[in-house]
Coordinates of N, CA and C in Angstrom, one line a residue:
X1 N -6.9 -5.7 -38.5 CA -7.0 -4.9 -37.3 C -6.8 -3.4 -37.7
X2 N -7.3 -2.7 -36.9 CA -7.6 -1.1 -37.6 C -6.8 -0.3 -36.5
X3 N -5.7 0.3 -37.2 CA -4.6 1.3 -36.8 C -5.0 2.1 -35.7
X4 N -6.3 2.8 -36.4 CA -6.9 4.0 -35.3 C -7.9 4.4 -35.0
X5 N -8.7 3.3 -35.4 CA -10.4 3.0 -35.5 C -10.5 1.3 -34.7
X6 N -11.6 1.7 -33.9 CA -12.3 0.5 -33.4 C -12.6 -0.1 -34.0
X7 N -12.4 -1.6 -34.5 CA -13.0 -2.4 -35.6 C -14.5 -3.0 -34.9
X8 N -15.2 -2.7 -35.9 CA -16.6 -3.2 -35.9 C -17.1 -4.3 -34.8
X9 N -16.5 -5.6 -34.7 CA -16.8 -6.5 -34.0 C -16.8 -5.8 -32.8
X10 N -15.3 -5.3 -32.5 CA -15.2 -5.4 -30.9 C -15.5 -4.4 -30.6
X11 N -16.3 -3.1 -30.9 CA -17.8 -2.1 -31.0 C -18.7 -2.5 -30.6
X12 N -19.4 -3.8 -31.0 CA -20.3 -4.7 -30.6 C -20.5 -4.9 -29.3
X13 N -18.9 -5.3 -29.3 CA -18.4 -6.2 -27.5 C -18.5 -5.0 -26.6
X14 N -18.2 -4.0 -26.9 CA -17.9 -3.2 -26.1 C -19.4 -2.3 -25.7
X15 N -20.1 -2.3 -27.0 CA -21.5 -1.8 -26.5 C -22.4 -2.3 -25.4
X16 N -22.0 -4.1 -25.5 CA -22.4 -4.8 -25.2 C -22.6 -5.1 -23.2
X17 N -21.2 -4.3 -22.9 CA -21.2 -4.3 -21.6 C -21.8 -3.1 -21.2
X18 N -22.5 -3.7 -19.5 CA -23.0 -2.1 -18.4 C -21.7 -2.4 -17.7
X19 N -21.5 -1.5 -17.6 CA -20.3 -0.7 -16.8 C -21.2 -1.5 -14.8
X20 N -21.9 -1.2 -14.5 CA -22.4 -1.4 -13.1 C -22.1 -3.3 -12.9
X21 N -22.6 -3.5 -14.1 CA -22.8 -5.1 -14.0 C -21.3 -5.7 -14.4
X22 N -20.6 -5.5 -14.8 CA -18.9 -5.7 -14.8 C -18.2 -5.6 -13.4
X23 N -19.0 -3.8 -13.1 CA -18.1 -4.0 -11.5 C -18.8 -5.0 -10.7
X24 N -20.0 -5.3 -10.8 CA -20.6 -6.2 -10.0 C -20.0 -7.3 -10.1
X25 N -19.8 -7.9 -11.3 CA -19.2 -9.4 -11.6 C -17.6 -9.4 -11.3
X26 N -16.8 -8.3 -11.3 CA -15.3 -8.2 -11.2 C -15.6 -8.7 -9.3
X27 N -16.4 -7.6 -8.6 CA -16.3 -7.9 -6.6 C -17.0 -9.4 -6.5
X28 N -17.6 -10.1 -7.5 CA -18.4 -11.4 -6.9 C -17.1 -12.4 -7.4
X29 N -16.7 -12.1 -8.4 CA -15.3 -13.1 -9.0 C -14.1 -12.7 -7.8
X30 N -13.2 -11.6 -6.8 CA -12.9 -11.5 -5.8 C -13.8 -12.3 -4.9
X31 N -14.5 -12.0 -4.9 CA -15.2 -12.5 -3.2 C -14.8 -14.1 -3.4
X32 N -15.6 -15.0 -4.6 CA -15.5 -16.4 -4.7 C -14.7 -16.7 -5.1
X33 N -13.4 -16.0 -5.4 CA -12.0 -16.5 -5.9 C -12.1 -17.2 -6.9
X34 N -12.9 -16.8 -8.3 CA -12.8 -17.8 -9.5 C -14.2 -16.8 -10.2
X35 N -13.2 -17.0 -11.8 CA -14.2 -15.8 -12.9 C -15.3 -15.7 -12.3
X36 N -16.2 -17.1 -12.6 CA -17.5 -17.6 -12.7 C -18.3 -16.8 -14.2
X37 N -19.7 -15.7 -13.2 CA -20.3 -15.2 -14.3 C -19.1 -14.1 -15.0
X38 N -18.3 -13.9 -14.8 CA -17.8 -12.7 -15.3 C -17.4 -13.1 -17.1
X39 N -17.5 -14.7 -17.3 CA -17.0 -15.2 -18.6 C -18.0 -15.1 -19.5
X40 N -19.3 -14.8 -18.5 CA -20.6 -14.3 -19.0 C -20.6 -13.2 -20.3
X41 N -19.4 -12.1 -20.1 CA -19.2 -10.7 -20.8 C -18.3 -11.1 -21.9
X42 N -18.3 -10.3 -22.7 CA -17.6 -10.5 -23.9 C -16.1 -9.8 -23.8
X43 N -16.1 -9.7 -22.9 CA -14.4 -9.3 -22.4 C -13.3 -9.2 -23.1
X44 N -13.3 -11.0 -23.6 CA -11.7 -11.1 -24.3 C -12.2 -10.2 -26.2
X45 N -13.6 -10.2 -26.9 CA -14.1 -9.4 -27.7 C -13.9 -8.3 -27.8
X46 N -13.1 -7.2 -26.7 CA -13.4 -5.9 -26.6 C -11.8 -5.4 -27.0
X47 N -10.7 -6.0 -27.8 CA -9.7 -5.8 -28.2 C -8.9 -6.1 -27.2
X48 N -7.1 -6.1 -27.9 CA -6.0 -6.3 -26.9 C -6.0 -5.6 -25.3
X49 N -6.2 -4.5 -25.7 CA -5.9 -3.4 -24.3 C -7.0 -4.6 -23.2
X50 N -8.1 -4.6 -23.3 CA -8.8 -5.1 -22.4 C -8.5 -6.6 -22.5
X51 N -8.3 -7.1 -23.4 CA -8.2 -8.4 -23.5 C -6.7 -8.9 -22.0
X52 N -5.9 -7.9 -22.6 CA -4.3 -7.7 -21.4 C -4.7 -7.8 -20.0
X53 N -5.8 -7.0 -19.7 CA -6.2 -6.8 -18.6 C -7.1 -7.8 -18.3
X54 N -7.7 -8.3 -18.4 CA -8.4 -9.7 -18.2 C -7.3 -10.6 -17.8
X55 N -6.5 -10.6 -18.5 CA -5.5 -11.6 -18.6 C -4.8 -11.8 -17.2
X56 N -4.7 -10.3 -16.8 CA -3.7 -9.7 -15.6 C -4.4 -10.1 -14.5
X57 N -5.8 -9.9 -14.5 CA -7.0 -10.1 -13.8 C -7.0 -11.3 -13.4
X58 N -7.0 -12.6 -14.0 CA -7.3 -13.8 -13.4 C -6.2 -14.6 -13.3
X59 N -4.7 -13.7 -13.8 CA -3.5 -14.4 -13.2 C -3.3 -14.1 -11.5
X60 N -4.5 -12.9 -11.2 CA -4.0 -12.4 -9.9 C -5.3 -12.9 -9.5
X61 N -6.0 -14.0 -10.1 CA -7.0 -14.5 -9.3 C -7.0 -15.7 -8.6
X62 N -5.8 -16.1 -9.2 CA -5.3 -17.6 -9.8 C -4.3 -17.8 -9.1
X63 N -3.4 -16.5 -8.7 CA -2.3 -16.3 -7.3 C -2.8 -16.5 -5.6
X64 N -4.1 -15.7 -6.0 CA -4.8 -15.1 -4.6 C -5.0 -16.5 -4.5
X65 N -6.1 -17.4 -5.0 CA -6.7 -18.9 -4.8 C -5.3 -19.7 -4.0
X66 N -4.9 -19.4 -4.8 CA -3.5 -20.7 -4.1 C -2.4 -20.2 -3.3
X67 N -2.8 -18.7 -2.3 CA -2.3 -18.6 -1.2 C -3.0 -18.9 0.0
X68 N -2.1 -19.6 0.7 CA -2.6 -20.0 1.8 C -1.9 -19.0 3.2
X69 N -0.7 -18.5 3.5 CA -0.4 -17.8 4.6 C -1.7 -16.3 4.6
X70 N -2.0 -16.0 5.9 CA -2.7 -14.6 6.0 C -2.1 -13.9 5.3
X71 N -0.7 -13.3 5.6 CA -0.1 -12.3 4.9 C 0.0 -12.3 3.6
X72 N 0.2 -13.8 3.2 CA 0.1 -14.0 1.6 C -1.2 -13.4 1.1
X73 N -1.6 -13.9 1.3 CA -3.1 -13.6 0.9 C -3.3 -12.2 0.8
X74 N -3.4 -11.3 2.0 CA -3.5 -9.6 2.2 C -3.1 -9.4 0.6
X75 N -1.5 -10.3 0.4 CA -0.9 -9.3 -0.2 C -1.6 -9.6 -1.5
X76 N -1.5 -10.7 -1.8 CA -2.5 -11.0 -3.2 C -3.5 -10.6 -3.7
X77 N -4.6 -10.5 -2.5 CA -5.9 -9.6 -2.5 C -5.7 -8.0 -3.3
X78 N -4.6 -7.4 -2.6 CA -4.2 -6.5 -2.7 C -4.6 -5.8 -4.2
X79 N -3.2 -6.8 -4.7 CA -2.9 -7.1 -6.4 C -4.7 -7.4 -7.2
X80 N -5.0 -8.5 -6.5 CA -6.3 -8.7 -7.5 C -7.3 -7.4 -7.0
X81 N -7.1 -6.4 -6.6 CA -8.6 -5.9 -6.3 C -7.6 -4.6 -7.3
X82 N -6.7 -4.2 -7.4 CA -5.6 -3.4 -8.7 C -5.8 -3.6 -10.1
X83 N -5.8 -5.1 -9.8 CA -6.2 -5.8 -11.6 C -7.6 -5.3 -11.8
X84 N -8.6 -5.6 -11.0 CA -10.0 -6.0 -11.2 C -10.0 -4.4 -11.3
X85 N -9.6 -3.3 -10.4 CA -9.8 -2.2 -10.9 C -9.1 -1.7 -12.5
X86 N -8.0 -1.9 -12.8 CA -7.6 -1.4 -13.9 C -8.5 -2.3 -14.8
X87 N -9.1 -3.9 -15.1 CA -10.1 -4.3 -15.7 C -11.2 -2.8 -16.2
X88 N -12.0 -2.8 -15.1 CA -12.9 -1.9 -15.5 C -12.5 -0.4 -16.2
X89 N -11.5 0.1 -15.6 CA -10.7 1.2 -16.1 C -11.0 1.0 -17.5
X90 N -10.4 -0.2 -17.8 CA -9.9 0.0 -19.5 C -11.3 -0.1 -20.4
X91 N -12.3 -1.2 -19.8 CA -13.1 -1.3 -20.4 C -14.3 0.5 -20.6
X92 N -14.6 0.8 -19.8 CA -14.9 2.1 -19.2 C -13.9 2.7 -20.5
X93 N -12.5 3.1 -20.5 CA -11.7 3.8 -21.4 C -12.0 3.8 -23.3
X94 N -12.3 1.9 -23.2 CA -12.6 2.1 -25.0 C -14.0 2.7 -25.4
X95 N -15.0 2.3 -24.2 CA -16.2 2.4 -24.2 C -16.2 4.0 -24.9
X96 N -15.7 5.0 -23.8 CA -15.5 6.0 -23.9 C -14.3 6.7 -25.4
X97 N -13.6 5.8 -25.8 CA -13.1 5.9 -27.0 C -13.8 5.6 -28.3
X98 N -15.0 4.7 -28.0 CA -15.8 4.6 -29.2 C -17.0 5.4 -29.2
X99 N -17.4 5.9 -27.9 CA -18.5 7.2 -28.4 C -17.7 8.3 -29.1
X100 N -16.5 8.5 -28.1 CA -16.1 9.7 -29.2 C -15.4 9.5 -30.7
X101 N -15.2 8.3 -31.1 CA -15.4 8.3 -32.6 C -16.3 7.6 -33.4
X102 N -17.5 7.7 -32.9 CA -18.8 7.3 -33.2 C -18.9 8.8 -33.6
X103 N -19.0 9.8 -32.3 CA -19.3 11.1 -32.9 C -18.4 11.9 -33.7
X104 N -17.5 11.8 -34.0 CA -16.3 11.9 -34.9 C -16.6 11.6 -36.4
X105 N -17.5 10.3 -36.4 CA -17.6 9.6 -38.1 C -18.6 10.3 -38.6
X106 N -19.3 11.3 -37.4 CA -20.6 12.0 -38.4 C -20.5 12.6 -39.1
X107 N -18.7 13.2 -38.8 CA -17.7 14.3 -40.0 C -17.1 13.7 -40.3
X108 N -16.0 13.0 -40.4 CA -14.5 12.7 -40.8 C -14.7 11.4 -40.8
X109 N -14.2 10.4 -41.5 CA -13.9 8.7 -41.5 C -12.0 9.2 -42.2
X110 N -11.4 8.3 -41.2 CA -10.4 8.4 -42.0 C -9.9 6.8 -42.0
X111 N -9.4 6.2 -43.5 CA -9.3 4.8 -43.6 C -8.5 4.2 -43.3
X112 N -8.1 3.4 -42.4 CA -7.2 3.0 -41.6 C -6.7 1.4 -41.8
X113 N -7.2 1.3 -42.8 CA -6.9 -0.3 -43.5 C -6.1 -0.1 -44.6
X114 N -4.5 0.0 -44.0 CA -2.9 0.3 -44.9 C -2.6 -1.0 -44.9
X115 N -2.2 -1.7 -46.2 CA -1.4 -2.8 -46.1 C -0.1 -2.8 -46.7
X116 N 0.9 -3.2 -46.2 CA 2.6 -2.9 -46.6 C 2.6 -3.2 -47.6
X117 N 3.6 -2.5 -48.3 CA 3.9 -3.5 -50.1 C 4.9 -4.8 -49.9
X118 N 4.9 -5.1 -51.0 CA 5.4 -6.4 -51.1 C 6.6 -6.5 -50.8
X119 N 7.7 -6.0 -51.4 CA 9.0 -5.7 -50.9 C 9.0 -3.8 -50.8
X120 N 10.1 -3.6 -49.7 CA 10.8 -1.9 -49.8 C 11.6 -1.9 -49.9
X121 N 11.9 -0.4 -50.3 CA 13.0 0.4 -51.1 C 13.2 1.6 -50.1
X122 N 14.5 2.4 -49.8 CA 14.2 3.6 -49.3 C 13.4 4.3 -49.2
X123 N 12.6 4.6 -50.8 CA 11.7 5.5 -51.2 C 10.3 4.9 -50.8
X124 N 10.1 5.3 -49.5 CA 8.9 4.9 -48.8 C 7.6 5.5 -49.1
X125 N 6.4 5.4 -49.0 CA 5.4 6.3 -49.4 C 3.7 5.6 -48.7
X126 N 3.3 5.9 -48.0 CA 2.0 5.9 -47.2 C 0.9 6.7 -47.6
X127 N -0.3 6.0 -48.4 CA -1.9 6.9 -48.4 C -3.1 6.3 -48.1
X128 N -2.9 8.1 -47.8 CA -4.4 7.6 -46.9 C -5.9 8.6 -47.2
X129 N -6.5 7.3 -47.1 CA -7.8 8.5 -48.0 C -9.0 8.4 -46.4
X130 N -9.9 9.6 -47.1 CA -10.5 10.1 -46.0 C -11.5 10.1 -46.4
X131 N -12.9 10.3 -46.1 CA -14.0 11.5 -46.5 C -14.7 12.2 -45.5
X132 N -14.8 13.3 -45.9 CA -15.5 14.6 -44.5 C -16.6 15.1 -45.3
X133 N -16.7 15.9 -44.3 CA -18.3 16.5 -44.6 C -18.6 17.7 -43.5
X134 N -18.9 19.3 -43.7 CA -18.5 20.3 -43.1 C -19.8 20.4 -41.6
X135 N -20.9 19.5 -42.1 CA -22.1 19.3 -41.0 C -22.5 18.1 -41.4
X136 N -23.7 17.3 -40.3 CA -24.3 16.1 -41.0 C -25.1 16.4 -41.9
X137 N -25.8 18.0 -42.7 CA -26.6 17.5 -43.7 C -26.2 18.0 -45.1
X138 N -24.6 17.8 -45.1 CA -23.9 18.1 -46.2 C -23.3 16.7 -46.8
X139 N -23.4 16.3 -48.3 CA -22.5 15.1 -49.0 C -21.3 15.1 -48.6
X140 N -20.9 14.2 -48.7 CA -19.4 13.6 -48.1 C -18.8 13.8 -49.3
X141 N -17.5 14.1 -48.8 CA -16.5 14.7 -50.1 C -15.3 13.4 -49.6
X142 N -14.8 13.3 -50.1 CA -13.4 12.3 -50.3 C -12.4 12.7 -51.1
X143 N -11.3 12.6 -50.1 CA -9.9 12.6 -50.7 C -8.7 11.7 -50.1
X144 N -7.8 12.5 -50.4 CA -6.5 11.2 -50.1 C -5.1 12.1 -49.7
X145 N -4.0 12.1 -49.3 CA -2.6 12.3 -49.2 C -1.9 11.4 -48.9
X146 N -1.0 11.4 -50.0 CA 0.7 10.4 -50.4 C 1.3 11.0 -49.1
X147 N 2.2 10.2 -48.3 CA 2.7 10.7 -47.0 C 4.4 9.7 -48.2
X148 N 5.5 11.0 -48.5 CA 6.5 10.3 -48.5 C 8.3 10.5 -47.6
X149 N 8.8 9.5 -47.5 CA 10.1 9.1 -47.0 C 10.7 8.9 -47.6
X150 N 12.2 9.6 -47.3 CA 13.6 8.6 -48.1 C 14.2 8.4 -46.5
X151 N 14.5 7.3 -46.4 CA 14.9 6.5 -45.4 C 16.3 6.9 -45.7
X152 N 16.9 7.1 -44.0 CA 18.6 7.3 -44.7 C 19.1 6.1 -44.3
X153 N 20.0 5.3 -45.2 CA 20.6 4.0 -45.0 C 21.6 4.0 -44.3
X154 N 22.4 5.2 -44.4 CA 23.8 5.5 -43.7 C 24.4 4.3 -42.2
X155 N 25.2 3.6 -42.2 CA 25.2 3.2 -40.8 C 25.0 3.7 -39.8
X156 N 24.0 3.4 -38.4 CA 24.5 3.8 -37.2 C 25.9 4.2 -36.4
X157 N 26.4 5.1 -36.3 CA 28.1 4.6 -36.1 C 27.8 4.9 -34.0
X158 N 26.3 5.2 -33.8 CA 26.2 5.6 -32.5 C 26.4 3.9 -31.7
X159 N 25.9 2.8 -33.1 CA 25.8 1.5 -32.2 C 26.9 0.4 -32.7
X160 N 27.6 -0.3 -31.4 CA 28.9 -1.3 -31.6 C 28.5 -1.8 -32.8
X161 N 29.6 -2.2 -33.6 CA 29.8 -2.7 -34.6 C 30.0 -4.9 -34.4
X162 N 29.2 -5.3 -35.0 CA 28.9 -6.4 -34.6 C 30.7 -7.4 -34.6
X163 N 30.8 -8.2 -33.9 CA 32.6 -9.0 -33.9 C 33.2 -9.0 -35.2
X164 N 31.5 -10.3 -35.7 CA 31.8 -11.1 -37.2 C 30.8 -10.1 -38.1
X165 N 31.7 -10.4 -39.0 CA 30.8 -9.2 -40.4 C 29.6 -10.3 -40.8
X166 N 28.1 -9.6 -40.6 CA 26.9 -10.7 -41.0 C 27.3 -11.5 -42.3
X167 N 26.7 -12.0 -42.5 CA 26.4 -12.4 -43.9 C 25.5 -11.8 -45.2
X168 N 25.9 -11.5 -46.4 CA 24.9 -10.7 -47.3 C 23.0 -11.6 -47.3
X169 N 23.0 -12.6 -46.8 CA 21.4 -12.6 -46.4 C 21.4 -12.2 -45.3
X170 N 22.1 -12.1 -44.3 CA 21.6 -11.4 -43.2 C 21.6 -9.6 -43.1
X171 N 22.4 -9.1 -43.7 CA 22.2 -8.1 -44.0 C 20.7 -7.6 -45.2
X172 N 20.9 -7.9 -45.7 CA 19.7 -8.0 -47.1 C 18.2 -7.8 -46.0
X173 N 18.5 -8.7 -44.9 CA 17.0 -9.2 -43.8 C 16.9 -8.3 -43.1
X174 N 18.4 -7.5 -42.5 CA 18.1 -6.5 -41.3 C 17.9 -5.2 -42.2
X175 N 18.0 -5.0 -43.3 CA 17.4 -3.6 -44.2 C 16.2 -3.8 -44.4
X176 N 15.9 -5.0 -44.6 CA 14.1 -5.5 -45.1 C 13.6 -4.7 -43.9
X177 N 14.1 -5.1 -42.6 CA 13.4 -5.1 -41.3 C 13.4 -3.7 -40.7
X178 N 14.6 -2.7 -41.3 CA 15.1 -1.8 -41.1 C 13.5 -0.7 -41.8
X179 N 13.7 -1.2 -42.8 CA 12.8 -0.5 -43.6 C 11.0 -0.6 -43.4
X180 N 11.0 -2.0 -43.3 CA 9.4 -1.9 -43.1 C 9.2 -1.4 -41.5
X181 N 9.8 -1.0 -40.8 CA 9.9 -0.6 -39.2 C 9.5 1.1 -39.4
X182 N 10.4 1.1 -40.4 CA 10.4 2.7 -41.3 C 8.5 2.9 -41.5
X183 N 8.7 2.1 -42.5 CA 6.8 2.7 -42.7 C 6.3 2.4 -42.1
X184 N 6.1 1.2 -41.2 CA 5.1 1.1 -40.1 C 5.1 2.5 -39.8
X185 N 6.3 3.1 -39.4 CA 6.2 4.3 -38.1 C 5.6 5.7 -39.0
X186 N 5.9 5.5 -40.4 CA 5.2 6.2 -41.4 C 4.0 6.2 -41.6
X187 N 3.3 4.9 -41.5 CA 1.8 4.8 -41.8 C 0.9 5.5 -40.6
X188 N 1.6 4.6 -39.4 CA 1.2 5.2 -37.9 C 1.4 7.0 -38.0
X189 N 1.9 7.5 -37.9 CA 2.1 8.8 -38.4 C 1.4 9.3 -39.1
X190 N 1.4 9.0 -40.0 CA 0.0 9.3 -41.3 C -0.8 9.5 -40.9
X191 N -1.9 8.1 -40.5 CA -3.1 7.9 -39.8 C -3.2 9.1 -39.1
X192 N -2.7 9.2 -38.3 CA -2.5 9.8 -36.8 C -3.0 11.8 -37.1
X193 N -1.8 11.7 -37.7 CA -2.1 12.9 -38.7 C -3.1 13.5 -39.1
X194 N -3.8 13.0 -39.7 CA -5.4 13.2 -40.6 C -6.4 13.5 -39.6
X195 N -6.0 12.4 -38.9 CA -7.1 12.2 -37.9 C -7.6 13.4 -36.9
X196 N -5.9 13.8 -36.2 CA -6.1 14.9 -35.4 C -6.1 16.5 -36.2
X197 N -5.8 16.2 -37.6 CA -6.1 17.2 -38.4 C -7.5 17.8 -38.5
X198 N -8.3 16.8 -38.6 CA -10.0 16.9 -38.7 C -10.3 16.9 -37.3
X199 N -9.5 16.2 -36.3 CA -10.1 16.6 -35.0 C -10.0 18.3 -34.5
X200 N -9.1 18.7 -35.4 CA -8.7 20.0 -34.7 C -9.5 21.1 -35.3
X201 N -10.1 20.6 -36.0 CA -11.4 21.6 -36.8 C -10.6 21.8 -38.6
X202 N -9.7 21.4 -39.1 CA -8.8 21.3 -39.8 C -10.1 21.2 -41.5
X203 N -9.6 22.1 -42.1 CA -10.5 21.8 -43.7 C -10.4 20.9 -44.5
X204 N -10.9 19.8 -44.7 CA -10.5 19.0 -46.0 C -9.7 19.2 -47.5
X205 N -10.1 20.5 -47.6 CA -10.4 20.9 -48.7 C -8.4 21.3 -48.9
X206 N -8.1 22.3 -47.9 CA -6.8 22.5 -47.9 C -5.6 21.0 -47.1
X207 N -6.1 20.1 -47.3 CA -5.0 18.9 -47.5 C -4.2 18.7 -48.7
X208 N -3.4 18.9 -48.2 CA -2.1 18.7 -49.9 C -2.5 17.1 -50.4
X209 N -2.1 16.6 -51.6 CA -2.3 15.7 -52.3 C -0.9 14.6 -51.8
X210 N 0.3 15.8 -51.4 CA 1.2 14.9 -51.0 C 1.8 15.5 -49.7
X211 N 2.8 15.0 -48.8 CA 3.7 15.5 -48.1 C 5.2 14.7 -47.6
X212 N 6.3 15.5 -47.7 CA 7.3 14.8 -47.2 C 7.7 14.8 -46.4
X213 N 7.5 13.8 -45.2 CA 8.2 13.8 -43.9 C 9.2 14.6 -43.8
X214 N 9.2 14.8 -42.3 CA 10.4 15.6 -41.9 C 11.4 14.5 -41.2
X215 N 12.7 15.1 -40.7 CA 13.2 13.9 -39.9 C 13.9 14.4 -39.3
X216 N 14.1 14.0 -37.8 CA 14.8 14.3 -36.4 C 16.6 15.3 -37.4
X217 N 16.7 15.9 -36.5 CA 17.7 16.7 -37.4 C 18.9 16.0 -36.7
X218 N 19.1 15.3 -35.6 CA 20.0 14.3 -34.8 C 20.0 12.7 -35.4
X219 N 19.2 12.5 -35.5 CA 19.0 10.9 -36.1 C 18.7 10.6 -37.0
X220 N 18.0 11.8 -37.6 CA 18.0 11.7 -39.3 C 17.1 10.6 -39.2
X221 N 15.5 10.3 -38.3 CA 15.1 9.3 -38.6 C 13.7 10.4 -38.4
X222 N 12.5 9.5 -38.4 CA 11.0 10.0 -38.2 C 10.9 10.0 -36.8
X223 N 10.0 11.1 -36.4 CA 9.8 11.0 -34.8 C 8.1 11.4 -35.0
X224 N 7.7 11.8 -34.0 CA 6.5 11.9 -33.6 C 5.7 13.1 -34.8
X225 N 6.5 13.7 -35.1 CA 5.8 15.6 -35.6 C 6.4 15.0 -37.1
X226 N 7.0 14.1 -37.5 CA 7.5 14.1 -39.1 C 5.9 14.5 -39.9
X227 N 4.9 13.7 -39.7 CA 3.9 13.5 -40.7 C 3.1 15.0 -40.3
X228 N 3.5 16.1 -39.4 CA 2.6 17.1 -39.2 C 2.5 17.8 -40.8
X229 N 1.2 18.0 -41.4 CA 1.3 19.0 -42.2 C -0.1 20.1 -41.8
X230 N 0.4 21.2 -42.7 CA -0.8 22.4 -42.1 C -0.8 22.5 -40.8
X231 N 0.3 22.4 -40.0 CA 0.3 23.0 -38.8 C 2.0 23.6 -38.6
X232 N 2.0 24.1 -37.5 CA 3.8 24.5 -37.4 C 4.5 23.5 -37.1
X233 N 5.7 23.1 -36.9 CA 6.6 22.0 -36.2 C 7.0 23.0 -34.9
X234 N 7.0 21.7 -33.7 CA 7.0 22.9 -32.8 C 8.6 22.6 -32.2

């Protein structure tokens, strides 16, 4: 699954729907109280986000069917015609997220397929390679930046201290867990980084080879702006 890129398949799925013909099938699935054609679309194909909303959709379709009071019903209708709207919202939303990095890849690809190491250490470290290109009828140039962290291990003393002292496997598990939480939020960061770097008209060329996170000056942990580089911290 791709961090900050639409993965290929569900590009497909999503090209695949008309927007008119979804709303069409979302008001005929209300009116006859059951999917029907709407399983017709490649729906659950178009990732989590829409996949949730489908889901949301025909539990409120599935509520509405099996009320019987008037009132009940108003209210359930209500709810399913909310779902069936945010349905198309979202679908409409990636649609709209994949043209604009469709037109994005004609400059910038940035690689979004990070896989964690085997075991961690404090000494955290995230790369990510790119390639750009200054117009479409210029060669693609490729590079990379090391994103690094030292995790501070220090205890929390902001949070209760547990009754019974864990056990050294349990402790050993909650650093594992401490830690890879760490780089997830590091890699996510990273990505993130590059991406809106080249979105912002940002040069390839002046990307450092490395950078070292910054960290909240209160929690001494990574927040949102750690992975900013070449811009100010604000």
């Amino acid at each position: 699954m791709g961090e900050i890129n639409i993965p290929r398949d569900q590009q497909i799925a999503l090209a695949s729907i008309d927007a008119s013909e979804l709303d069409r099938l979302i008001e005929q699935a209300i009116r006859e109280e059951r999917s029907g054609d709407l399983h017709r679309l490649a729906l659950s194909n178009c990732g989590s986000y829409v996949a949730t909303k489908l889901h949301f959709f025909e539990r409120a379709l599935a509520k509405h069917r099996e009320a019987k009071a008037l009132r009940k019903r108003a209210e359930t209708e209500s709810t399913l015609r909310r779902a069936g709207h945010d349905l198309s919202f979202a679908v409409g939303a990636m649609q709209r997220r994949m043209e604009t990095e469709q037109k994005e890849a004609q400059l910038f690809v940035v690689d979004d397929q990070i896989m964690p190491p085997h075991r961690f250490s404090k000494h955290l470290s995230v790369r990510v390679s790119y390639r750009w290109r200054r117009t479409v009828d210029d060669e693609w140039r490729f590079g990379s930046i090391t994103f690094i962290h030292e995790v501070d291990l220090r205890p929390d003393y902001t949070t209760p201290f547990p009754k019974r002292k864990p056990s050294a496997a349990k402790q050993e598990q909650d650093q594992e867990d401490r830690l890879y939480q760490n780089w997830e939020h590091l890699m996510r960061g990273a990505l993130c980084s590059v991406r809106d770097y080249f979105r912002e008209g940002g040069d390839g060329d002046k990307i450092p080879e490395t950078f070292q996170a910054t960290v909240d000056s209160h929690s001494r942990a990574l927040n949102n702006y750690s992975t900013r580089f070449g811009r100010p911290q604000p």
